Amino acid sequence: MSDPVSDPISDPDAPLPKGIQLTPYDPGFMAHPYAILADLRVRAPVHDDDQFKRWYLTRFDDVRAVLRDKDMSSDPTKANPGSFMGRLATYSSETRIAGTRDAMIFLDDPDHRRLRGLVNRAFTPKAVELVRPRIREIARALLAQIETDEFDLIASIAGPLPVIVIAEMLGIDANDRDDFKRWSNAAVLAFFNPFRSEEETTVGVAAQNALNQYFQRMIDERRATPREDLIMEMVRAEEAGDRMTDAEIIMQCNLLLVAGNVTTTDLIGNGVKALLEHPEQLAKLRARPDLTPSAVEEILRFDTPVINVARNVQRETALRGCPLHLGDTVTASLGAANHDPAVNPDPERFDIERVDIEHQSFGGGKHFCLGAPLARAEAQETLTALLERFPELQRSPRAVRYRTIPGFRGMAEFWLQGR
Ligand code: HEM
């Protein structure tokens, strides 16, 4: 019998993976996602995943086209109730996880454009450069707290850094940070995860309610006493033209928190793992810190933090002979697209000097990641500070533990030894 972990595609006639087999709940997929996706790209680039009721795309060109297609909706309420995206809609209304309805990521134009337009100024590359020195300071302070030779990269730096950065941008008081971090971690586990356990749901809903009340208090406080932060900017926009309601401000705060939290943690974690598994690349980066930005791009491509995103069809069409009906879910595998040899030659080679990297790790089209410049800066500064702090860094013998939120690829624990 074949072992799915060590031998992912031993049989070219094996049934195509479906449903859970294309999520991190499956040990084989967890261990070898890119081999499994490569096989799918060759054998069924528009794959009918009838278990999860979705079309699963793995070619770079198809993924890009779907993300840019104005007839593809991001709004789960427009999907067929039985489809993968439709289940996300029913699910979020049943469990009343606020933030999954009116967050811009789940809206189409004109609401999407209006809400994105109200916050995007804080996330431009220029705005992020102003935050960069503070990101560096936070990274160094977190690393300075590590007192043992062995440490968990996720708990000590990759996890806390993105939350601290966005909390400061929003204007969260430092005294509230621990509560804020606890709520945001619990909410993240529930927000995008249609397979969460009952316990995760209960904890997630409670945390989400606490966060919502907290954000409402922050809005009220700013109305009484204005100050300079992102929440204030949103309150001003609301007052200037009545274009954003309190509920919408709260939803966007939630989204910023959730969308920038595990994703950046995973980028940092996956990046350090890739570097340690390719010592010659790590040595090159140590010798040439100017390669850090291109190393981060290669990490985004090589081990993609958001491994897939979804849309639903709003106009009947066909792709590679497959009929895409109204309301069908189309899942675009960003991880598969990034490893498509048609675009990135020799895709399984990790090369921090790779030229003309083409990746779709931040999505594409109108929903292209708003936080991409921030995520890049956070990863760059963390990598630089980590390598400076530890001239010798290696993996600990402890096993890596992955998180299991479908759509995300990243570790829950990653132990290192550093000196
Ligand atoms: C490595 C880190 C990150 C990755 C890989 C990532 C990935 C993505 C992807 C793939 C999308 C598109 C989703 C879709 O099309 O359905 C997206 C959207 C988004 N991201 Fe990120 N993200 C990261 C960090 C951040 C950060 C730090 C923030 C902000 C604090 C952020 C805020 C957002 C927002 C607001 C959207 C929705 C944009 C819209 O709907 O117009 N992300 N992100």
Short mmCIF file of C-alpha atoms and ligand atoms in Angstrom, two decimals:
data_model
loop_
_atom_site.label_atom_id
_atom_site.label_comp_id
_atom_site.label_asym_id
_atom_site.label_seq_id
_atom_site.Cartn_x
_atom_site.Cartn_y
_atom_site.Cartn_z
CA MET A 1 0.00 0.00 0.00
CA SER A 2 1.21 3.50 -0.69
CA ASP A 3 1.96 5.85 2.15
CA PRO A 4 0.27 9.19 1.40
CA VAL A 5 2.81 11.12 3.42
CA SER A 6 6.03 9.81 1.92
CA ASP A 7 4.60 8.93 -1.46
CA PRO A 8 1.85 11.37 -2.37
CA ILE A 9 1.20 10.44 -5.99
CA SER A 10 2.51 6.94 -6.45
CA ASP A 11 -0.34 5.95 -8.73
CA PRO A 12 -1.19 8.19 -11.71
CA ASP A 13 -4.58 6.48 -12.00
CA ALA A 14 -5.47 6.98 -8.35
CA PRO A 15 -8.77 8.76 -7.70
CA LEU A 16 -8.41 12.54 -7.62
CA PRO A 17 -8.37 14.09 -4.13
CA LYS A 18 -11.60 15.75 -3.02
CA GLY A 19 -13.17 17.52 -0.06
CA ILE A 20 -11.18 17.10 3.14
CA GLN A 21 -8.30 15.59 1.14
CA LEU A 22 -7.59 19.10 -0.16
CA THR A 23 -7.44 20.67 3.30
CA PRO A 24 -4.90 20.68 6.14
CA TYR A 25 -7.07 18.13 7.96
CA ASP A 26 -5.56 15.52 5.65
CA PRO A 27 -2.07 14.40 6.73
CA GLY A 28 -1.04 13.67 3.13
CA PHE A 29 -2.07 17.12 1.94
CA MET A 30 -0.45 18.72 4.95
CA ALA A 31 2.85 17.00 4.21
CA HIS A 32 2.89 17.38 0.41
CA PRO A 33 0.40 19.99 -0.76
CA TYR A 34 2.41 21.08 -3.80
CA ALA A 35 2.96 17.55 -5.14
CA ILE A 36 -0.76 16.83 -4.81
CA LEU A 37 -1.68 20.16 -6.44
CA ALA A 38 0.84 19.57 -9.26
CA ASP A 39 -0.78 16.23 -10.00
CA LEU A 40 -4.20 17.88 -10.02
CA ARG A 41 -2.94 20.66 -12.32
CA VAL A 42 -1.88 18.06 -14.87
CA ARG A 43 -4.79 15.64 -14.57
CA ALA A 44 -7.71 17.98 -13.82
CA PRO A 45 -6.90 21.70 -13.89
CA VAL A 46 -10.60 22.51 -13.45
CA HIS A 47 -11.40 19.84 -10.92
CA ASP A 48 -14.97 18.93 -9.99
CA ASP A 49 -14.74 18.54 -6.22
CA ASP A 50 -18.24 17.16 -5.77
CA GLN A 51 -17.67 16.45 -2.08
CA PHE A 52 -17.25 20.10 -1.21
CA LYS A 53 -19.41 21.25 -4.16
CA ARG A 54 -16.85 23.45 -5.83
CA TRP A 55 -14.64 23.73 -8.90
CA TYR A 56 -11.00 23.63 -7.85
CA LEU A 57 -8.56 25.53 -10.12
CA THR A 58 -4.83 24.88 -10.14
CA ARG A 59 -3.41 26.62 -13.25
CA PHE A 60 -1.82 30.05 -12.85
CA ASP A 61 -3.67 31.57 -15.82
CA ASP A 62 -7.07 30.26 -14.72
CA VAL A 63 -6.57 31.45 -11.15
CA ARG A 64 -5.55 34.89 -12.31
CA ALA A 65 -8.44 35.17 -14.75
CA VAL A 66 -11.04 34.16 -12.16
CA LEU A 67 -9.75 36.65 -9.57
CA ARG A 68 -10.00 39.44 -12.13
CA ASP A 69 -13.37 38.42 -13.52
CA LYS A 70 -16.12 40.90 -12.65
CA ASP A 71 -18.71 38.16 -13.02
CA MET A 72 -17.20 36.27 -10.08
CA SER A 73 -18.60 37.33 -6.72
CA SER A 74 -16.92 37.36 -3.30
CA ASP A 75 -20.27 37.53 -1.51
CA PRO A 76 -21.18 34.15 0.06
CA THR A 77 -24.86 35.14 0.22
CA LYS A 78 -24.96 35.05 -3.61
CA ALA A 79 -23.70 31.45 -3.75
CA ASN A 80 -25.84 28.33 -4.10
CA PRO A 81 -26.82 27.30 -0.56
CA GLY A 82 -25.40 23.80 -1.07
CA SER A 83 -22.08 24.97 -2.49
CA PHE A 84 -18.87 25.44 -0.52
CA MET A 85 -19.23 29.23 -0.37
CA GLY A 86 -22.95 29.00 0.28
CA ARG A 87 -22.25 26.93 3.36
CA LEU A 88 -20.01 29.68 4.68
CA ALA A 89 -22.94 32.12 4.41
CA THR A 90 -25.49 29.91 6.16
CA TYR A 91 -22.95 28.99 8.67
CA SER A 92 -21.97 32.52 9.62
CA SER A 93 -25.58 33.66 9.98
CA GLU A 94 -26.51 30.60 12.04
CA THR A 95 -23.73 31.10 14.50
CA ARG A 96 -23.90 34.87 14.34
CA ILE A 97 -20.22 35.40 13.91
CA ALA A 98 -20.28 39.10 13.29
CA GLY A 99 -17.77 40.37 10.82
CA THR A 100 -18.29 37.61 8.28
CA ARG A 101 -21.22 39.46 6.67
CA ASP A 102 -20.17 43.05 6.11
CA ALA A 103 -16.41 42.75 5.94
CA MET A 104 -15.19 44.09 2.57
CA ILE A 105 -13.58 40.74 1.74
CA PHE A 106 -17.10 39.21 1.47
CA LEU A 107 -18.73 42.09 -0.41
CA ASP A 108 -19.01 43.09 -4.07
CA ASP A 109 -19.10 46.61 -5.49
CA PRO A 110 -20.40 49.18 -4.77
CA ASP A 111 -20.16 48.39 -1.01
CA HIS A 112 -16.74 46.82 -1.43
CA ARG A 113 -15.33 49.86 -3.20
CA ARG A 114 -16.82 52.28 -0.68
CA LEU A 115 -15.48 50.45 2.38
CA ARG A 116 -12.06 49.73 0.92
CA GLY A 117 -11.73 53.37 -0.15
CA LEU A 118 -12.26 54.50 3.43
CA VAL A 119 -9.37 52.56 4.95
CA ASN A 120 -6.87 52.09 2.15
CA ARG A 121 -4.89 55.26 2.86
CA ALA A 122 -3.42 53.69 6.00
CA PHE A 123 -2.03 50.73 4.04
CA THR A 124 -0.30 52.30 1.04
CA PRO A 125 3.42 51.53 0.65
CA LYS A 126 4.17 55.13 1.68
CA ALA A 127 2.08 54.89 4.86
CA VAL A 128 3.69 51.55 5.71
CA GLU A 129 7.19 53.01 5.40
CA LEU A 130 6.25 55.39 8.24
CA VAL A 131 5.31 52.40 10.41
CA ARG A 132 8.40 50.36 9.47
CA PRO A 133 10.74 51.71 12.20
CA ARG A 134 8.14 50.80 14.80
CA ILE A 135 7.78 47.29 13.31
CA ARG A 136 11.56 46.89 13.66
CA GLU A 137 11.41 48.02 17.27
CA ILE A 138 8.61 45.56 18.08
CA ALA A 139 10.48 42.69 16.39
CA ARG A 140 13.65 43.43 18.35
CA ALA A 141 11.77 43.81 21.63
CA LEU A 142 10.02 40.45 21.17
CA LEU A 143 13.31 38.75 20.31
CA ALA A 144 14.99 40.34 23.34
CA GLN A 145 12.45 38.58 25.56
CA ILE A 146 13.64 35.14 24.43
CA GLU A 147 15.82 33.83 27.24
CA THR A 148 16.18 30.14 26.44
CA ASP A 149 18.24 28.45 23.71
CA GLU A 150 15.14 26.63 22.55
CA PHE A 151 12.03 28.66 21.69
CA ASP A 152 8.80 28.46 19.72
CA LEU A 153 9.05 30.92 16.83
CA ILE A 154 5.27 31.20 16.56
CA ALA A 155 4.55 31.95 20.23
CA SER A 156 7.49 34.24 20.73
CA ILE A 157 7.47 36.43 17.62
CA ALA A 158 5.58 35.33 14.49
CA GLY A 159 2.26 35.19 16.40
CA PRO A 160 2.40 38.36 18.51
CA LEU A 161 4.09 40.75 16.07
CA PRO A 162 1.27 41.23 13.52
CA VAL A 163 -1.34 41.63 16.28
CA ILE A 164 0.72 44.25 18.09
CA VAL A 165 1.31 46.18 14.85
CA ILE A 166 -2.35 46.29 13.80
CA ALA A 167 -3.46 46.98 17.39
CA GLU A 168 -1.20 50.03 17.47
CA MET A 169 -2.40 51.21 14.06
CA LEU A 170 -6.01 50.93 15.18
CA GLY A 171 -5.17 52.75 18.40
CA ILE A 172 -5.67 49.95 20.94
CA ASP A 173 -4.43 50.92 24.38
CA ALA A 174 -1.31 48.98 25.43
CA ASN A 175 -3.07 48.01 28.70
CA ASP A 176 -5.82 46.26 26.72
CA ARG A 177 -3.42 44.39 24.48
CA ASP A 178 -3.55 41.04 26.28
CA ASP A 179 -7.36 40.89 26.16
CA PHE A 180 -7.28 42.06 22.57
CA LYS A 181 -4.80 39.36 21.57
CA ARG A 182 -6.74 36.62 23.35
CA TRP A 183 -10.04 37.64 21.70
CA SER A 184 -8.47 38.04 18.30
CA ASN A 185 -6.81 34.60 18.43
CA ALA A 186 -10.10 32.93 19.38
CA ALA A 187 -11.98 34.87 16.70
CA VAL A 188 -9.44 33.92 14.02
CA LEU A 189 -9.94 30.22 14.72
CA ALA A 190 -13.65 30.66 14.04
CA PHE A 191 -13.85 33.44 11.43
CA PHE A 192 -12.93 31.62 8.20
CA ASN A 193 -13.31 28.04 9.36
CA PRO A 194 -16.48 26.21 8.28
CA PHE A 195 -15.22 23.06 10.06
CA ARG A 196 -14.61 24.53 13.47
CA SER A 197 -15.52 22.44 16.49
CA GLU A 198 -18.40 23.30 18.80
CA GLU A 199 -15.96 24.46 21.40
CA GLU A 200 -14.14 26.70 18.92
CA THR A 201 -17.51 28.14 17.90
CA THR A 202 -18.56 28.92 21.47
CA VAL A 203 -15.23 30.47 22.33
CA GLY A 204 -15.08 32.26 18.95
CA VAL A 205 -18.57 33.78 19.27
CA ALA A 206 -17.86 34.99 22.81
CA ALA A 207 -14.54 36.48 21.73
CA GLN A 208 -16.15 38.11 18.71
CA ASN A 209 -18.84 39.70 20.86
CA ALA A 210 -16.20 40.98 23.28
CA LEU A 211 -14.22 42.44 20.38
CA ASN A 212 -17.31 44.08 18.88
CA GLN A 213 -18.17 45.73 22.20
CA TYR A 214 -14.58 46.81 22.59
CA PHE A 215 -14.51 48.43 19.13
CA GLN A 216 -17.83 50.17 19.84
CA ARG A 217 -16.32 51.64 23.00
CA MET A 218 -13.30 52.83 21.01
CA ILE A 219 -15.57 54.57 18.49
CA ASP A 220 -17.54 56.29 21.27
CA GLU A 221 -14.35 57.39 23.00
CA ARG A 222 -13.00 58.93 19.81
CA ARG A 223 -16.21 60.83 19.22
CA ALA A 224 -15.83 62.32 22.69
CA THR A 225 -12.07 62.90 22.50
CA PRO A 226 -10.53 62.80 19.01
CA ARG A 227 -7.06 61.27 18.58
CA GLU A 228 -4.92 60.18 15.64
CA ASP A 229 -5.38 56.54 14.69
CA LEU A 230 -7.12 54.38 12.12
CA ILE A 231 -10.40 54.12 14.04
CA MET A 232 -10.50 57.92 14.28
CA GLU A 233 -10.00 58.12 10.51
CA MET A 234 -13.00 55.87 9.99
CA VAL A 235 -15.11 57.84 12.47
CA ARG A 236 -14.21 61.05 10.62
CA ALA A 237 -15.17 59.49 7.29
CA GLU A 238 -18.50 58.48 8.80
CA GLU A 239 -19.16 61.95 10.13
CA ALA A 240 -17.99 63.72 6.98
CA GLY A 241 -20.33 62.03 4.58
CA ASP A 242 -22.32 59.49 6.54
CA ARG A 243 -20.74 56.89 4.31
CA MET A 244 -19.83 54.36 6.94
CA THR A 245 -21.94 53.17 9.86
CA ASP A 246 -20.67 52.18 13.31
CA ALA A 247 -21.45 48.56 12.46
CA GLU A 248 -19.38 48.83 9.29
CA ILE A 249 -16.45 50.36 11.15
CA ILE A 250 -16.58 47.47 13.63
CA MET A 251 -16.65 44.92 10.79
CA GLN A 252 -13.65 46.46 9.04
CA CYS A 253 -11.70 46.54 12.33
CA ASN A 254 -12.47 42.85 12.77
CA LEU A 255 -11.40 42.07 9.25
CA LEU A 256 -8.12 43.98 9.55
CA LEU A 257 -7.40 42.08 12.70
CA VAL A 258 -8.28 38.67 11.32
CA ALA A 259 -6.89 39.08 7.79
CA GLY A 260 -3.54 40.35 8.99
CA ASN A 261 -3.11 38.01 11.92
CA VAL A 262 -2.47 34.33 11.09
CA THR A 263 -1.55 35.18 7.50
CA THR A 264 1.54 37.16 8.48
CA THR A 265 2.36 34.68 11.25
CA ASP A 266 2.34 31.96 8.59
CA LEU A 267 4.49 33.96 6.19
CA ILE A 268 7.15 34.40 8.87
CA GLY A 269 6.90 30.78 10.08
CA ASN A 270 6.90 29.23 6.60
CA GLY A 271 9.77 31.52 5.62
CA VAL A 272 12.04 30.58 8.49
CA LYS A 273 11.24 26.91 7.86
CA ALA A 274 12.11 27.18 4.15
CA LEU A 275 15.36 28.96 4.94
CA LEU A 276 16.40 26.38 7.53
CA GLU A 277 15.60 23.59 5.08
CA HIS A 278 17.79 25.29 2.45
CA PRO A 279 20.95 26.19 4.38
CA GLU A 280 22.72 27.54 1.30
CA GLN A 281 19.91 30.06 0.82
CA LEU A 282 20.03 31.00 4.49
CA ALA A 283 23.81 31.53 4.25
CA LYS A 284 23.29 33.71 1.19
CA LEU A 285 20.71 35.82 3.00
CA ARG A 286 23.00 36.23 6.02
CA ALA A 287 25.79 37.37 3.73
CA ARG A 288 23.52 39.66 1.70
CA PRO A 289 20.73 41.21 3.79
CA ASP A 290 19.81 43.33 0.75
CA LEU A 291 18.21 40.15 -0.61
CA THR A 292 15.57 40.21 2.15
CA PRO A 293 12.75 41.71 0.02
CA SER A 294 13.26 39.17 -2.77
CA ALA A 295 13.58 36.36 -0.19
CA VAL A 296 10.16 37.34 1.18
CA GLU A 297 8.64 37.23 -2.33
CA GLU A 298 10.12 33.77 -2.90
CA ILE A 299 8.79 32.60 0.48
CA LEU A 300 5.32 33.88 -0.45
CA ARG A 301 5.53 31.87 -3.67
CA PHE A 302 7.22 28.77 -2.32
CA ASP A 303 5.08 28.09 0.75
CA THR A 304 1.91 30.09 0.28
CA PRO A 305 0.22 31.26 3.51
CA VAL A 306 -3.30 31.67 2.05
CA ILE A 307 -3.36 28.56 -0.06
CA ASN A 308 -6.76 29.12 -1.67
CA VAL A 309 -9.57 31.67 -1.98
CA ALA A 310 -13.11 31.33 -3.33
CA ARG A 311 -15.57 33.08 -5.63
CA ASN A 312 -19.03 32.27 -6.87
CA VAL A 313 -20.21 32.41 -10.45
CA GLN A 314 -22.61 35.23 -11.37
CA ARG A 315 -22.82 34.52 -15.10
CA GLU A 316 -23.06 31.10 -16.75
CA THR A 317 -19.78 30.26 -18.45
CA ALA A 318 -17.41 27.39 -19.17
CA LEU A 319 -13.76 26.85 -18.36
CA ARG A 320 -11.69 24.19 -20.14
CA GLY A 321 -14.91 22.49 -21.15
CA CYS A 322 -16.36 22.48 -17.63
CA PRO A 323 -19.73 24.23 -17.18
CA LEU A 324 -19.68 26.88 -14.43
CA HIS A 325 -23.29 27.47 -13.42
CA LEU A 326 -24.81 30.45 -11.66
CA GLY A 327 -24.00 30.33 -7.93
CA ASP A 328 -21.32 27.61 -8.27
CA THR A 329 -18.27 27.98 -6.04
CA VAL A 330 -14.91 28.30 -7.75
CA THR A 331 -11.90 27.74 -5.50
CA ALA A 332 -8.70 29.30 -6.81
CA SER A 333 -5.64 27.51 -5.46
CA LEU A 334 -3.06 30.26 -5.02
CA GLY A 335 -0.53 27.66 -3.86
CA ALA A 336 -0.98 25.62 -7.04
CA ALA A 337 -0.79 28.75 -9.22
CA ASN A 338 2.47 29.78 -7.56
CA HIS A 339 3.99 26.38 -8.37
CA ASP A 340 2.81 26.32 -11.99
CA PRO A 341 5.95 25.58 -14.06
CA ALA A 342 4.42 27.45 -16.98
CA VAL A 343 5.07 30.65 -15.05
CA ASN A 344 7.75 29.85 -12.48
CA PRO A 345 10.26 27.40 -14.00
CA ASP A 346 11.50 24.62 -11.71
CA PRO A 347 8.90 25.61 -9.11
CA GLU A 348 10.05 23.27 -6.32
CA ARG A 349 13.43 25.01 -6.20
CA PHE A 350 13.62 27.55 -3.38
CA ASP A 351 15.77 30.42 -4.64
CA ILE A 352 15.83 33.78 -2.90
CA GLU A 353 17.38 35.31 -6.01
CA ARG A 354 14.71 33.99 -8.36
CA VAL A 355 14.07 36.56 -11.06
CA ASP A 356 10.63 37.56 -12.32
CA ILE A 357 8.78 35.83 -9.50
CA GLU A 358 5.12 35.53 -10.35
CA HIS A 359 2.98 34.78 -7.34
CA GLN A 360 -0.64 35.31 -6.43
CA SER A 361 -0.22 34.94 -2.70
CA PHE A 362 -2.05 38.21 -2.09
CA GLY A 363 -4.90 37.30 -4.44
CA GLY A 364 -5.73 39.52 -7.38
CA GLY A 365 -8.27 41.86 -8.91
CA LYS A 366 -10.39 44.13 -6.73
CA HIS A 367 -9.83 42.13 -3.56
CA PHE A 368 -6.03 42.13 -3.88
CA CYS A 369 -4.75 42.10 -0.30
CA LEU A 370 -5.05 45.53 1.22
CA GLY A 371 -2.34 44.68 3.74
CA ALA A 372 0.29 43.42 1.27
CA PRO A 373 2.79 46.27 1.86
CA LEU A 374 2.35 45.90 5.63
CA ALA A 375 2.74 42.12 5.53
CA ARG A 376 5.89 42.46 3.44
CA ALA A 377 7.40 45.01 5.82
CA GLU A 378 6.55 42.86 8.86
CA ALA A 379 8.13 39.76 7.35
CA GLN A 380 11.22 41.63 6.15
CA GLU A 381 11.85 43.29 9.50
CA THR A 382 11.23 40.11 11.48
CA LEU A 383 13.57 38.03 9.33
CA THR A 384 16.32 40.65 9.56
CA ALA A 385 15.97 41.02 13.32
CA LEU A 386 15.83 37.24 13.86
CA LEU A 387 19.02 36.57 11.87
CA GLU A 388 20.80 39.42 13.64
CA ARG A 389 19.75 38.17 17.07
CA PHE A 390 20.78 34.56 16.36
CA PRO A 391 24.00 34.14 14.34
CA GLU A 392 23.34 30.42 14.71
CA LEU A 393 19.83 29.16 14.20
CA GLN A 394 18.54 25.64 13.68
CA ARG A 395 15.42 23.55 14.06
CA SER A 396 14.83 21.85 17.35
CA PRO A 397 14.21 18.08 17.27
CA ARG A 398 10.61 18.73 18.37
CA ALA A 399 8.04 17.96 15.68
CA VAL A 400 6.41 20.79 13.74
CA ARG A 401 2.70 21.20 14.45
CA TYR A 402 0.47 22.65 11.72
CA ARG A 403 -2.74 24.58 12.26
CA THR A 404 -5.88 23.21 10.61
CA ILE A 405 -7.86 26.14 9.22
CA PRO A 406 -8.89 25.32 5.64
CA GLY A 407 -7.46 27.84 3.19
CA PHE A 408 -4.51 28.69 5.40
CA ARG A 409 -1.14 26.99 5.52
CA GLY A 410 0.94 27.62 8.58
CA MET A 411 2.27 26.22 11.79
CA ALA A 412 0.80 26.33 15.28
CA GLU A 413 4.19 25.54 16.81
CA PHE A 414 7.69 25.71 15.34
CA TRP A 415 10.54 25.18 17.78
CA LEU A 416 14.01 26.47 17.06
CA GLN A 417 17.38 26.50 18.74
CA GLY A 418 19.28 29.73 18.53
CA ARG A 419 22.53 31.17 19.74
C1 HEM B 1 1.39 37.33 4.48
C2 HEM B 1 0.36 37.99 4.89
C3 HEM B 1 -0.91 38.10 4.13
C4 HEM B 1 -1.38 37.29 3.12
C5 HEM B 1 -0.74 36.05 2.50
C6 HEM B 1 -2.67 37.84 2.73
C7 HEM B 1 -3.46 37.32 1.72
C8 HEM B 1 -4.62 37.89 1.27
C9 HEM B 1 -5.40 37.40 0.16
C10 HEM B 1 -5.07 36.16 -0.67
C11 HEM B 1 -6.47 38.21 0.01
C12 HEM B 1 -7.55 38.10 -1.07
C13 HEM B 1 -8.74 37.35 -0.62
C14 HEM B 1 -9.72 37.15 -1.76
O1 HEM B 1 -9.47 37.56 -2.88
O2 HEM B 1 -10.77 36.53 -1.51
C15 HEM B 1 -6.38 39.22 1.04
C16 HEM B 1 -7.30 40.22 1.22
C17 HEM B 1 -7.22 41.11 2.26
N1 HEM B 1 -6.18 41.27 3.16
FE1 HEM B 1 -4.50 40.18 3.26
N2 HEM B 1 -2.94 38.94 3.50
C18 HEM B 1 -1.88 39.13 4.35
C19 HEM B 1 -1.74 40.14 5.28
C20 HEM B 1 -2.64 41.12 5.50
C21 HEM B 1 -2.50 42.21 6.45
C22 HEM B 1 -1.25 42.45 7.33
C23 HEM B 1 -3.64 42.93 6.40
C24 HEM B 1 -4.02 44.17 7.16
C25 HEM B 1 -3.74 44.43 8.36
C26 HEM B 1 -4.49 42.34 5.40
C27 HEM B 1 -5.75 42.79 5.04
C28 HEM B 1 -6.51 42.30 4.01
C29 HEM B 1 -7.82 42.83 3.65
C30 HEM B 1 -8.54 43.97 4.33
C31 HEM B 1 -8.26 42.08 2.57
C32 HEM B 1 -9.57 42.24 1.82
C33 HEM B 1 -9.37 43.18 0.67
C34 HEM B 1 -10.62 43.37 -0.14
O3 HEM B 1 -11.59 42.62 0.03
O4 HEM B 1 -10.62 44.31 -0.96
N3 HEM B 1 -3.86 41.24 4.88
N4 HEM B 1 -5.23 39.00 1.78
#
